[in-house]
């Protein structure tokens, strides 16, 4: 079994723009230093919004050097970027955006959701890119719920949506730059299941809803992250109530991480270049 290194609780929420009250479970300047290739994870817990005339969200902002992965659990998000890509993602859909050499991006509640109001819940994960890909062309993948394999667990324990990597014969639709398993695990109350990771890979479990017993010894509750050692393979989960767990596993990128806000590179000089390029308007031109 994989040894548990620690269980971490999310801090108090803070607002990103005026549309997303998020709890940051880790960032690249803290626990994220030990979770390569993952840099940051924000969970916008279920929040009720009344009907409104103007969409709430986050205005245009830059990224360079990594990918953002947005999973919508409830609500609808409209997004667009400086490459001209964009669209709408709703419950079960995933937006996998490769910022790479530079992109300008914005995301708001959809107009339909804004007009009717409702509950919004989503996760945004930042995934690092190896140095060879950090200045490549930006890209975008729309992963709709219908495209994501859903694999039933034995004995009615629940199911696994395979966003990236493979599980139980299902292959996730996400194209990744380094080996990654990203599974959206739904466990029924009392459900028990064993999962196998890859030896040498980073592994973290994020409990988004419910309470689970991990490896028969450690209880993890909503808003907590469980970090495992890289050796070993097996992990068992038992749900005390209906639970939603995000499995994040990947091959570590053995390179320096230097970050400043929305820029994550390998050296301080590259960070300064990113700031200069953004201030000079080169992100717009590079992505056009």
PDB file of C-alpha atoms in Angstrom:
ATOM      1  CA  UNK A   1       0.000   0.000   0.000  1.00  0.00           C
ATOM      2  CA  UNK A   2       1.095   3.554  -0.578  1.00  0.00           C
ATOM      3  CA  UNK A   3       2.128   5.275   2.633  1.00  0.00           C
ATOM      4  CA  UNK A   4       0.216   8.439   3.555  1.00  0.00           C
ATOM      5  CA  UNK A   5       2.596  11.368   4.052  1.00  0.00           C
ATOM      6  CA  UNK A   6       0.026  13.874   5.254  1.00  0.00           C
ATOM      7  CA  UNK A   7      -3.538  15.152   5.235  1.00  0.00           C
ATOM      8  CA  UNK A   8      -3.989  18.864   4.561  1.00  0.00           C
ATOM      9  CA  UNK A   9      -7.056  21.041   5.063  1.00  0.00           C
ATOM     10  CA  UNK A  10      -7.966  23.875   2.718  1.00  0.00           C
ATOM     11  CA  UNK A  11      -7.734  27.406   4.118  1.00  0.00           C
ATOM     12  CA  UNK A  12     -10.650  29.821   4.237  1.00  0.00           C
ATOM     13  CA  UNK A  13     -12.087  30.690   0.808  1.00  0.00           C
ATOM     14  CA  UNK A  14     -11.199  33.805  -1.146  1.00  0.00           C
ATOM     15  CA  UNK A  15     -12.808  35.304  -4.220  1.00  0.00           C
ATOM     16  CA  UNK A  16     -11.357  35.006  -7.718  1.00  0.00           C
ATOM     17  CA  UNK A  17     -13.008  37.830  -9.601  1.00  0.00           C
ATOM     18  CA  UNK A  18     -16.624  38.168  -8.496  1.00  0.00           C
ATOM     19  CA  UNK A  19     -17.757  34.746  -9.668  1.00  0.00           C
ATOM     20  CA  UNK A  20     -15.699  32.086  -7.913  1.00  0.00           C
ATOM     21  CA  UNK A  21     -15.219  31.775  -4.130  1.00  0.00           C
ATOM     22  CA  UNK A  22     -12.367  29.250  -3.997  1.00  0.00           C
ATOM     23  CA  UNK A  23     -10.346  27.320  -1.452  1.00  0.00           C
ATOM     24  CA  UNK A  24      -6.750  26.787  -2.560  1.00  0.00           C
ATOM     25  CA  UNK A  25      -5.768  23.274  -1.495  1.00  0.00           C
ATOM     26  CA  UNK A  26      -2.199  23.760  -2.690  1.00  0.00           C
ATOM     27  CA  UNK A  27      -0.021  26.156  -4.661  1.00  0.00           C
ATOM     28  CA  UNK A  28       3.381  26.029  -6.334  1.00  0.00           C
ATOM     29  CA  UNK A  29       4.996  28.080  -3.547  1.00  0.00           C
ATOM     30  CA  UNK A  30       3.829  25.662  -0.812  1.00  0.00           C
ATOM     31  CA  UNK A  31       2.675  22.040  -0.827  1.00  0.00           C
ATOM     32  CA  UNK A  32       2.736  22.103  -4.619  1.00  0.00           C
ATOM     33  CA  UNK A  33       6.541  21.939  -4.437  1.00  0.00           C
ATOM     34  CA  UNK A  34       6.070  18.256  -3.527  1.00  0.00           C
ATOM     35  CA  UNK A  35       3.271  17.471  -5.988  1.00  0.00           C
ATOM     36  CA  UNK A  36       4.985  17.768  -9.387  1.00  0.00           C
ATOM     37  CA  UNK A  37       3.690  17.892 -12.098  1.00  0.00           C
ATOM     38  CA  UNK A  38       0.772  19.619 -10.336  1.00  0.00           C
ATOM     39  CA  UNK A  39       1.189  23.253  -9.336  1.00  0.00           C
ATOM     40  CA  UNK A  40      -2.066  24.514  -7.833  1.00  0.00           C
ATOM     41  CA  UNK A  41      -5.624  23.447  -7.155  1.00  0.00           C
ATOM     42  CA  UNK A  42      -8.604  25.699  -6.404  1.00  0.00           C
ATOM     43  CA  UNK A  43     -12.015  24.310  -5.452  1.00  0.00           C
ATOM     44  CA  UNK A  44     -14.993  26.612  -5.888  1.00  0.00           C
ATOM     45  CA  UNK A  45     -17.310  24.830  -3.453  1.00  0.00           C
ATOM     46  CA  UNK A  46     -21.072  24.806  -4.169  1.00  0.00           C
ATOM     47  CA  UNK A  47     -22.279  28.417  -4.001  1.00  0.00           C
ATOM     48  CA  UNK A  48     -25.757  29.725  -4.766  1.00  0.00           C
ATOM     49  CA  UNK A  49     -26.013  32.796  -6.994  1.00  0.00           C
ATOM     50  CA  UNK A  50     -29.232  34.766  -7.487  1.00  0.00           C
ATOM     51  CA  UNK A  51     -30.348  35.793 -10.986  1.00  0.00           C
ATOM     52  CA  UNK A  52     -28.405  38.764 -12.329  1.00  0.00           C
ATOM     53  CA  UNK A  53     -28.187  40.990 -15.379  1.00  0.00           C
ATOM     54  CA  UNK A  54     -24.385  40.925 -15.712  1.00  0.00           C
ATOM     55  CA  UNK A  55     -22.312  37.718 -15.777  1.00  0.00           C
ATOM     56  CA  UNK A  56     -19.967  37.243 -12.831  1.00  0.00           C
ATOM     57  CA  UNK A  57     -16.486  35.893 -13.311  1.00  0.00           C
ATOM     58  CA  UNK A  58     -12.864  36.761 -14.049  1.00  0.00           C
ATOM     59  CA  UNK A  59     -11.831  39.261 -16.707  1.00  0.00           C
ATOM     60  CA  UNK A  60      -8.932  38.919 -19.111  1.00  0.00           C
ATOM     61  CA  UNK A  61      -5.721  37.703 -17.477  1.00  0.00           C
ATOM     62  CA  UNK A  62      -2.454  36.087 -18.690  1.00  0.00           C
ATOM     63  CA  UNK A  63      -0.881  32.657 -18.266  1.00  0.00           C
ATOM     64  CA  UNK A  64       2.482  31.233 -19.390  1.00  0.00           C
ATOM     65  CA  UNK A  65       4.382  28.011 -18.839  1.00  0.00           C
ATOM     66  CA  UNK A  66       1.678  25.544 -17.767  1.00  0.00           C
ATOM     67  CA  UNK A  67      -1.852  24.220 -18.365  1.00  0.00           C
ATOM     68  CA  UNK A  68      -5.143  24.967 -16.616  1.00  0.00           C
ATOM     69  CA  UNK A  69      -7.719  22.205 -16.218  1.00  0.00           C
ATOM     70  CA  UNK A  70     -11.237  23.269 -15.229  1.00  0.00           C
ATOM     71  CA  UNK A  71     -13.816  20.662 -14.172  1.00  0.00           C
ATOM     72  CA  UNK A  72     -17.408  21.874 -13.805  1.00  0.00           C
ATOM     73  CA  UNK A  73     -19.577  19.979 -11.300  1.00  0.00           C
ATOM     74  CA  UNK A  74     -22.547  22.373 -11.194  1.00  0.00           C
ATOM     75  CA  UNK A  75     -23.428  25.469 -13.185  1.00  0.00           C
ATOM     76  CA  UNK A  76     -22.133  26.721 -16.529  1.00  0.00           C
ATOM     77  CA  UNK A  77     -18.989  28.642 -17.459  1.00  0.00           C
ATOM     78  CA  UNK A  78     -18.298  30.542 -20.676  1.00  0.00           C
ATOM     79  CA  UNK A  79     -14.681  31.176 -21.566  1.00  0.00           C
ATOM     80  CA  UNK A  80     -12.582  32.611 -24.353  1.00  0.00           C
ATOM     81  CA  UNK A  81      -8.945  33.386 -24.960  1.00  0.00           C
ATOM     82  CA  UNK A  82      -6.637  35.356 -27.216  1.00  0.00           C
ATOM     83  CA  UNK A  83      -6.277  32.509 -29.715  1.00  0.00           C
ATOM     84  CA  UNK A  84      -9.973  32.857 -30.558  1.00  0.00           C
ATOM     85  CA  UNK A  85     -10.881  29.615 -28.800  1.00  0.00           C
ATOM     86  CA  UNK A  86     -13.711  29.455 -26.305  1.00  0.00           C
ATOM     87  CA  UNK A  87     -17.088  28.020 -25.592  1.00  0.00           C
ATOM     88  CA  UNK A  88     -19.377  26.835 -22.827  1.00  0.00           C
ATOM     89  CA  UNK A  89     -18.810  24.017 -20.345  1.00  0.00           C
ATOM     90  CA  UNK A  90     -21.460  22.641 -18.023  1.00  0.00           C
ATOM     91  CA  UNK A  91     -21.835  19.840 -15.469  1.00  0.00           C
ATOM     92  CA  UNK A  92     -19.329  17.051 -16.126  1.00  0.00           C
ATOM     93  CA  UNK A  93     -17.440  18.968 -18.819  1.00  0.00           C
ATOM     94  CA  UNK A  94     -13.725  19.790 -18.685  1.00  0.00           C
ATOM     95  CA  UNK A  95     -11.705  22.626 -20.214  1.00  0.00           C
ATOM     96  CA  UNK A  96      -8.034  21.692 -20.725  1.00  0.00           C
ATOM     97  CA  UNK A  97      -6.153  24.826 -21.773  1.00  0.00           C
ATOM     98  CA  UNK A  98      -2.459  24.789 -22.610  1.00  0.00           C
ATOM     99  CA  UNK A  99      -1.168  28.313 -21.994  1.00  0.00           C
ATOM    100  CA  UNK A 100       2.418  27.330 -22.933  1.00  0.00           C
ATOM    101  CA  UNK A 101       4.172  30.359 -24.508  1.00  0.00           C
ATOM    102  CA  UNK A 102       1.450  32.778 -23.492  1.00  0.00           C
ATOM    103  CA  UNK A 103      -2.284  33.301 -23.582  1.00  0.00           C
ATOM    104  CA  UNK A 104      -4.858  35.824 -22.389  1.00  0.00           C
ATOM    105  CA  UNK A 105      -7.961  34.223 -20.930  1.00  0.00           C
ATOM    106  CA  UNK A 106     -11.294  35.126 -19.359  1.00  0.00           C
ATOM    107  CA  UNK A 107     -14.091  33.067 -17.806  1.00  0.00           C
ATOM    108  CA  UNK A 108     -17.564  34.050 -16.660  1.00  0.00           C
ATOM    109  CA  UNK A 109     -20.807  32.425 -15.608  1.00  0.00           C
ATOM    110  CA  UNK A 110     -22.769  31.656 -18.778  1.00  0.00           C
ATOM    111  CA  UNK A 111     -25.479  34.125 -19.743  1.00  0.00           C
ATOM    112  CA  UNK A 112     -28.188  31.503 -19.307  1.00  0.00           C
ATOM    113  CA  UNK A 113     -26.920  30.601 -15.830  1.00  0.00           C
ATOM    114  CA  UNK A 114     -26.628  34.292 -14.949  1.00  0.00           C
ATOM    115  CA  UNK A 115     -30.228  34.978 -15.921  1.00  0.00           C
ATOM    116  CA  UNK A 116     -31.733  32.056 -14.018  1.00  0.00           C
ATOM    117  CA  UNK A 117     -29.276  31.845 -11.110  1.00  0.00           C
ATOM    118  CA  UNK A 118     -28.336  28.599  -9.410  1.00  0.00           C
ATOM    119  CA  UNK A 119     -25.485  26.677  -7.810  1.00  0.00           C
ATOM    120  CA  UNK A 120     -21.933  26.885  -9.153  1.00  0.00           C
ATOM    121  CA  UNK A 121     -19.204  24.355  -8.306  1.00  0.00           C
ATOM    122  CA  UNK A 122     -15.938  23.779 -10.127  1.00  0.00           C
ATOM    123  CA  UNK A 123     -12.289  22.842  -9.728  1.00  0.00           C
ATOM    124  CA  UNK A 124      -9.314  24.408 -11.462  1.00  0.00           C
ATOM    125  CA  UNK A 125      -6.007  22.529 -11.535  1.00  0.00           C
ATOM    126  CA  UNK A 126      -2.709  23.919 -12.827  1.00  0.00           C
ATOM    127  CA  UNK A 127      -0.437  21.331 -14.478  1.00  0.00           C
ATOM    128  CA  UNK A 128       3.213  22.152 -15.109  1.00  0.00           C
ATOM    129  CA  UNK A 129       4.853  21.766 -18.503  1.00  0.00           C
ATOM    130  CA  UNK A 130       8.401  20.484 -19.015  1.00  0.00           C
ATOM    131  CA  UNK A 131      10.930  23.103 -20.150  1.00  0.00           C
ATOM    132  CA  UNK A 132      10.819  21.797 -23.718  1.00  0.00           C
ATOM    133  CA  UNK A 133       7.115  22.699 -23.978  1.00  0.00           C
ATOM    134  CA  UNK A 134       6.856  25.887 -21.937  1.00  0.00           C
ATOM    135  CA  UNK A 135       7.198  28.210 -24.944  1.00  0.00           C
ATOM    136  CA  UNK A 136       5.253  26.075 -27.423  1.00  0.00           C
ATOM    137  CA  UNK A 137       2.047  27.208 -29.129  1.00  0.00           C
ATOM    138  CA  UNK A 138      -1.036  27.567 -26.914  1.00  0.00           C
ATOM    139  CA  UNK A 139      -3.710  24.915 -27.322  1.00  0.00           C
ATOM    140  CA  UNK A 140      -7.148  23.999 -26.111  1.00  0.00           C
ATOM    141  CA  UNK A 141      -9.150  20.810 -25.536  1.00  0.00           C
ATOM    142  CA  UNK A 142     -12.895  20.664 -24.908  1.00  0.00           C
ATOM    143  CA  UNK A 143     -13.699  17.447 -23.039  1.00  0.00           C
ATOM    144  CA  UNK A 144     -17.455  17.022 -22.861  1.00  0.00           C
ATOM    145  CA  UNK A 145     -19.090  14.786 -20.274  1.00  0.00           C
ATOM    146  CA  UNK A 146     -20.269  12.396 -22.988  1.00  0.00           C
ATOM    147  CA  UNK A 147     -16.653  11.905 -24.143  1.00  0.00           C
ATOM    148  CA  UNK A 148     -15.310  10.999 -20.704  1.00  0.00           C
ATOM    149  CA  UNK A 149     -15.448   7.247 -19.950  1.00  0.00           C
ATOM    150  CA  UNK A 150     -17.363   6.295 -16.805  1.00  0.00           C
ATOM    151  CA  UNK A 151     -16.266   2.954 -15.333  1.00  0.00           C
ATOM    152  CA  UNK A 152     -18.400   1.180 -12.725  1.00  0.00           C
ATOM    153  CA  UNK A 153     -16.600   0.035  -9.587  1.00  0.00           C
ATOM    154  CA  UNK A 154     -17.126  -3.535  -8.312  1.00  0.00           C
ATOM    155  CA  UNK A 155     -20.026  -4.332  -5.981  1.00  0.00           C
ATOM    156  CA  UNK A 156     -21.884  -1.108  -6.716  1.00  0.00           C
ATOM    157  CA  UNK A 157     -19.251   0.963  -4.867  1.00  0.00           C
ATOM    158  CA  UNK A 158     -19.551   3.818  -7.352  1.00  0.00           C
ATOM    159  CA  UNK A 159     -17.880   4.851 -10.585  1.00  0.00           C
ATOM    160  CA  UNK A 160     -14.768   6.501 -11.992  1.00  0.00           C
ATOM    161  CA  UNK A 161     -14.791   9.157 -14.717  1.00  0.00           C
ATOM    162  CA  UNK A 162     -11.457   8.930 -16.540  1.00  0.00           C
ATOM    163  CA  UNK A 163     -10.459  12.462 -17.578  1.00  0.00           C
ATOM    164  CA  UNK A 164      -6.798  11.618 -18.252  1.00  0.00           C
ATOM    165  CA  UNK A 165      -4.833   8.382 -18.181  1.00  0.00           C
ATOM    166  CA  UNK A 166      -6.444   4.958 -17.925  1.00  0.00           C
ATOM    167  CA  UNK A 167      -8.617   3.068 -15.474  1.00  0.00           C
ATOM    168  CA  UNK A 168     -10.492  -0.219 -15.797  1.00  0.00           C
ATOM    169  CA  UNK A 169     -10.160  -0.336 -19.559  1.00  0.00           C
ATOM    170  CA  UNK A 170     -11.311   3.264 -19.996  1.00  0.00           C
ATOM    171  CA  UNK A 171      -8.900   5.781 -21.524  1.00  0.00           C
ATOM    172  CA  UNK A 172      -9.329   9.464 -20.772  1.00  0.00           C
ATOM    173  CA  UNK A 173      -9.698  11.847 -23.731  1.00  0.00           C
ATOM    174  CA  UNK A 174      -7.182  14.423 -22.449  1.00  0.00           C
ATOM    175  CA  UNK A 175      -3.901  14.685 -24.325  1.00  0.00           C
ATOM    176  CA  UNK A 176      -1.126  15.338 -21.813  1.00  0.00           C
ATOM    177  CA  UNK A 177       2.510  16.403 -22.209  1.00  0.00           C
ATOM    178  CA  UNK A 178       3.701  14.047 -19.448  1.00  0.00           C
ATOM    179  CA  UNK A 179       2.032  10.907 -18.033  1.00  0.00           C
ATOM    180  CA  UNK A 180      -0.969  11.908 -15.875  1.00  0.00           C
ATOM    181  CA  UNK A 181      -3.933  10.070 -14.342  1.00  0.00           C
ATOM    182  CA  UNK A 182      -6.824  12.369 -13.449  1.00  0.00           C
ATOM    183  CA  UNK A 183      -9.871  10.463 -12.215  1.00  0.00           C
ATOM    184  CA  UNK A 184     -13.174  11.846 -10.935  1.00  0.00           C
ATOM    185  CA  UNK A 185     -14.205   9.189  -8.399  1.00  0.00           C
ATOM    186  CA  UNK A 186     -17.809   8.993  -7.167  1.00  0.00           C
ATOM    187  CA  UNK A 187     -18.302   6.655  -4.213  1.00  0.00           C
ATOM    188  CA  UNK A 188     -21.691   5.548  -2.865  1.00  0.00           C
ATOM    189  CA  UNK A 189     -22.266   5.505   0.883  1.00  0.00           C
ATOM    190  CA  UNK A 190     -20.573   2.399   2.277  1.00  0.00           C
ATOM    191  CA  UNK A 191     -18.772   1.790  -1.011  1.00  0.00           C
ATOM    192  CA  UNK A 192     -15.306   0.260  -0.800  1.00  0.00           C
ATOM    193  CA  UNK A 193     -12.763   0.061  -3.611  1.00  0.00           C
ATOM    194  CA  UNK A 194      -9.061  -0.480  -4.238  1.00  0.00           C
ATOM    195  CA  UNK A 195      -7.104   1.599  -6.723  1.00  0.00           C
ATOM    196  CA  UNK A 196      -3.592   1.085  -8.041  1.00  0.00           C
ATOM    197  CA  UNK A 197      -1.191   3.896  -8.810  1.00  0.00           C
ATOM    198  CA  UNK A 198       2.104   3.849 -10.685  1.00  0.00           C
ATOM    199  CA  UNK A 199       5.270   3.362  -8.617  1.00  0.00           C
ATOM    200  CA  UNK A 200       7.412   6.507  -8.639  1.00  0.00           C
ATOM    201  CA  UNK A 201       4.549   8.817  -9.551  1.00  0.00           C
ATOM    202  CA  UNK A 202       3.171  11.632  -7.419  1.00  0.00           C
ATOM    203  CA  UNK A 203      -0.258  10.888  -5.937  1.00  0.00           C
ATOM    204  CA  UNK A 204      -2.723  13.148  -4.155  1.00  0.00           C
ATOM    205  CA  UNK A 205      -6.411  12.634  -3.432  1.00  0.00           C
ATOM    206  CA  UNK A 206      -8.715  15.621  -2.973  1.00  0.00           C
ATOM    207  CA  UNK A 207     -12.013  15.059  -1.145  1.00  0.00           C
ATOM    208  CA  UNK A 208     -14.529  17.449  -2.671  1.00  0.00           C
ATOM    209  CA  UNK A 209     -17.615  15.990  -0.999  1.00  0.00           C
ATOM    210  CA  UNK A 210     -18.284  13.492   1.779  1.00  0.00           C
ATOM    211  CA  UNK A 211     -15.945  11.610   4.110  1.00  0.00           C
ATOM    212  CA  UNK A 212     -13.702   8.674   3.197  1.00  0.00           C
ATOM    213  CA  UNK A 213     -11.523   6.207   5.066  1.00  0.00           C
ATOM    214  CA  UNK A 214      -8.169   5.911   3.280  1.00  0.00           C
ATOM    215  CA  UNK A 215      -6.116   2.700   3.488  1.00  0.00           C
ATOM    216  CA  UNK A 216      -8.257   1.590   6.416  1.00  0.00           C
ATOM    217  CA  UNK A 217      -6.517   4.017   8.758  1.00  0.00           C
ATOM    218  CA  UNK A 218      -6.975   7.701   7.924  1.00  0.00           C
ATOM    219  CA  UNK A 219     -10.209   9.680   7.654  1.00  0.00           C
ATOM    220  CA  UNK A 220     -10.285  12.451   5.037  1.00  0.00           C
ATOM    221  CA  UNK A 221     -13.148  14.919   4.956  1.00  0.00           C
ATOM    222  CA  UNK A 222     -14.528  17.451   2.500  1.00  0.00           C
ATOM    223  CA  UNK A 223     -11.939  20.114   1.706  1.00  0.00           C
ATOM    224  CA  UNK A 224      -8.943  17.934   2.564  1.00  0.00           C
ATOM    225  CA  UNK A 225      -6.048  16.608   0.473  1.00  0.00           C
ATOM    226  CA  UNK A 226      -4.236  13.324   1.117  1.00  0.00           C
ATOM    227  CA  UNK A 227      -0.604  13.168  -0.039  1.00  0.00           C
ATOM    228  CA  UNK A 228       1.068   9.779  -0.605  1.00  0.00           C
ATOM    229  CA  UNK A 229       4.670   8.672  -0.980  1.00  0.00           C
ATOM    230  CA  UNK A 230       5.786   7.836  -4.511  1.00  0.00           C
ATOM    231  CA  UNK A 231       6.735   4.230  -3.711  1.00  0.00           C
ATOM    232  CA  UNK A 232       4.101   1.510  -3.694  1.00  0.00           C
ATOM    233  CA  UNK A 233       0.869   1.209  -5.651  1.00  0.00           C
ATOM    234  CA  UNK A 234      -2.277   0.348  -3.704  1.00  0.00           C
ATOM    235  CA  UNK A 235      -4.828   2.718  -2.181  1.00  0.00           C
ATOM    236  CA  UNK A 236      -8.163   1.726  -0.639  1.00  0.00           C
ATOM    237  CA  UNK A 237     -11.119   4.053  -0.157  1.00  0.00           C
ATOM    238  CA  UNK A 238     -14.265   3.477   1.867  1.00  0.00           C
ATOM    239  CA  UNK A 239     -17.021   6.089   1.802  1.00  0.00           C
ATOM    240  CA  UNK A 240     -18.799   6.922   5.042  1.00  0.00           C
ATOM    241  CA  UNK A 241     -21.368   8.783   2.933  1.00  0.00           C
ATOM    242  CA  UNK A 242     -21.740   9.651  -0.740  1.00  0.00           C
ATOM    243  CA  UNK A 243     -18.365  11.098  -1.720  1.00  0.00           C
ATOM    244  CA  UNK A 244     -16.620  12.806  -4.627  1.00  0.00           C
ATOM    245  CA  UNK A 245     -12.836  12.364  -4.749  1.00  0.00           C
ATOM    246  CA  UNK A 246     -10.360  13.687  -7.308  1.00  0.00           C
ATOM    247  CA  UNK A 247      -7.397  11.371  -7.995  1.00  0.00           C
ATOM    248  CA  UNK A 248      -4.321  13.270  -9.204  1.00  0.00           C
ATOM    249  CA  UNK A 249      -1.315  11.185 -10.200  1.00  0.00           C
ATOM    250  CA  UNK A 250       1.557  11.945 -12.513  1.00  0.00           C
ATOM    251  CA  UNK A 251       5.185  11.493 -13.410  1.00  0.00           C
ATOM    252  CA  UNK A 252       7.221  14.172 -11.600  1.00  0.00           C
ATOM    253  CA  UNK A 253       8.969  16.780 -13.739  1.00  0.00           C
ATOM    254  CA  UNK A 254      12.510  16.970 -12.369  1.00  0.00           C
ATOM    255  CA  UNK A 255      13.118  20.625 -13.219  1.00  0.00           C
ATOM    256  CA  UNK A 256      13.243  23.907 -11.251  1.00  0.00           C
ATOM    257  CA  UNK A 257       9.916  25.663 -10.651  1.00  0.00           C
ATOM    258  CA  UNK A 258      10.008  29.452 -10.534  1.00  0.00           C
ATOM    259  CA  UNK A 259       6.620  31.118 -10.351  1.00  0.00           C
ATOM    260  CA  UNK A 260       5.197  34.611 -10.180  1.00  0.00           C
ATOM    261  CA  UNK A 261       1.413  34.867 -10.157  1.00  0.00           C
ATOM    262  CA  UNK A 262       0.111  33.464 -13.479  1.00  0.00           C
ATOM    263  CA  UNK A 263       3.602  32.695 -14.848  1.00  0.00           C
ATOM    264  CA  UNK A 264       5.466  29.451 -14.030  1.00  0.00           C
ATOM    265  CA  UNK A 265       8.873  28.942 -15.654  1.00  0.00           C
ATOM    266  CA  UNK A 266      12.286  27.446 -14.801  1.00  0.00           C
ATOM    267  CA  UNK A 267      14.349  30.585 -14.073  1.00  0.00           C
ATOM    268  CA  UNK A 268      13.852  34.088 -12.699  1.00  0.00           C
ATOM    269  CA  UNK A 269      15.071  35.496 -16.021  1.00  0.00           C
ATOM    270  CA  UNK A 270      12.233  33.667 -17.807  1.00  0.00           C
ATOM    271  CA  UNK A 271       9.736  35.132 -15.333  1.00  0.00           C
ATOM    272  CA  UNK A 272      11.039  38.626 -16.027  1.00  0.00           C
ATOM    273  CA  UNK A 273      10.756  37.946 -19.762  1.00  0.00           C
ATOM    274  CA  UNK A 274       7.136  36.839 -19.283  1.00  0.00           C
ATOM    275  CA  UNK A 275       6.351  40.058 -17.395  1.00  0.00           C
ATOM    276  CA  UNK A 276       8.058  42.162 -20.089  1.00  0.00           C
ATOM    277  CA  UNK A 277       6.254  40.312 -22.894  1.00  0.00           C
ATOM    278  CA  UNK A 278       2.881  40.763 -21.194  1.00  0.00           C
ATOM    279  CA  UNK A 279       3.432  44.466 -20.519  1.00  0.00           C
ATOM    280  CA  UNK A 280       4.531  44.976 -24.126  1.00  0.00           C
ATOM    281  CA  UNK A 281       1.372  43.303 -25.494  1.00  0.00           C
ATOM    282  CA  UNK A 282       3.266  40.374 -26.989  1.00  0.00           C
ATOM    283  CA  UNK A 283       0.869  37.790 -25.526  1.00  0.00           C
ATOM    284  CA  UNK A 284      -1.907  39.176 -27.739  1.00  0.00           C
ATOM    285  CA  UNK A 285       0.271  39.179 -30.840  1.00  0.00           C
ATOM    286  CA  UNK A 286       1.848  35.777 -30.155  1.00  0.00           C
ATOM    287  CA  UNK A 287      -1.568  34.138 -29.788  1.00  0.00           C
ATOM    288  CA  UNK A 288      -3.249  35.943 -32.674  1.00  0.00           C
TER     289      UNK A 288
END
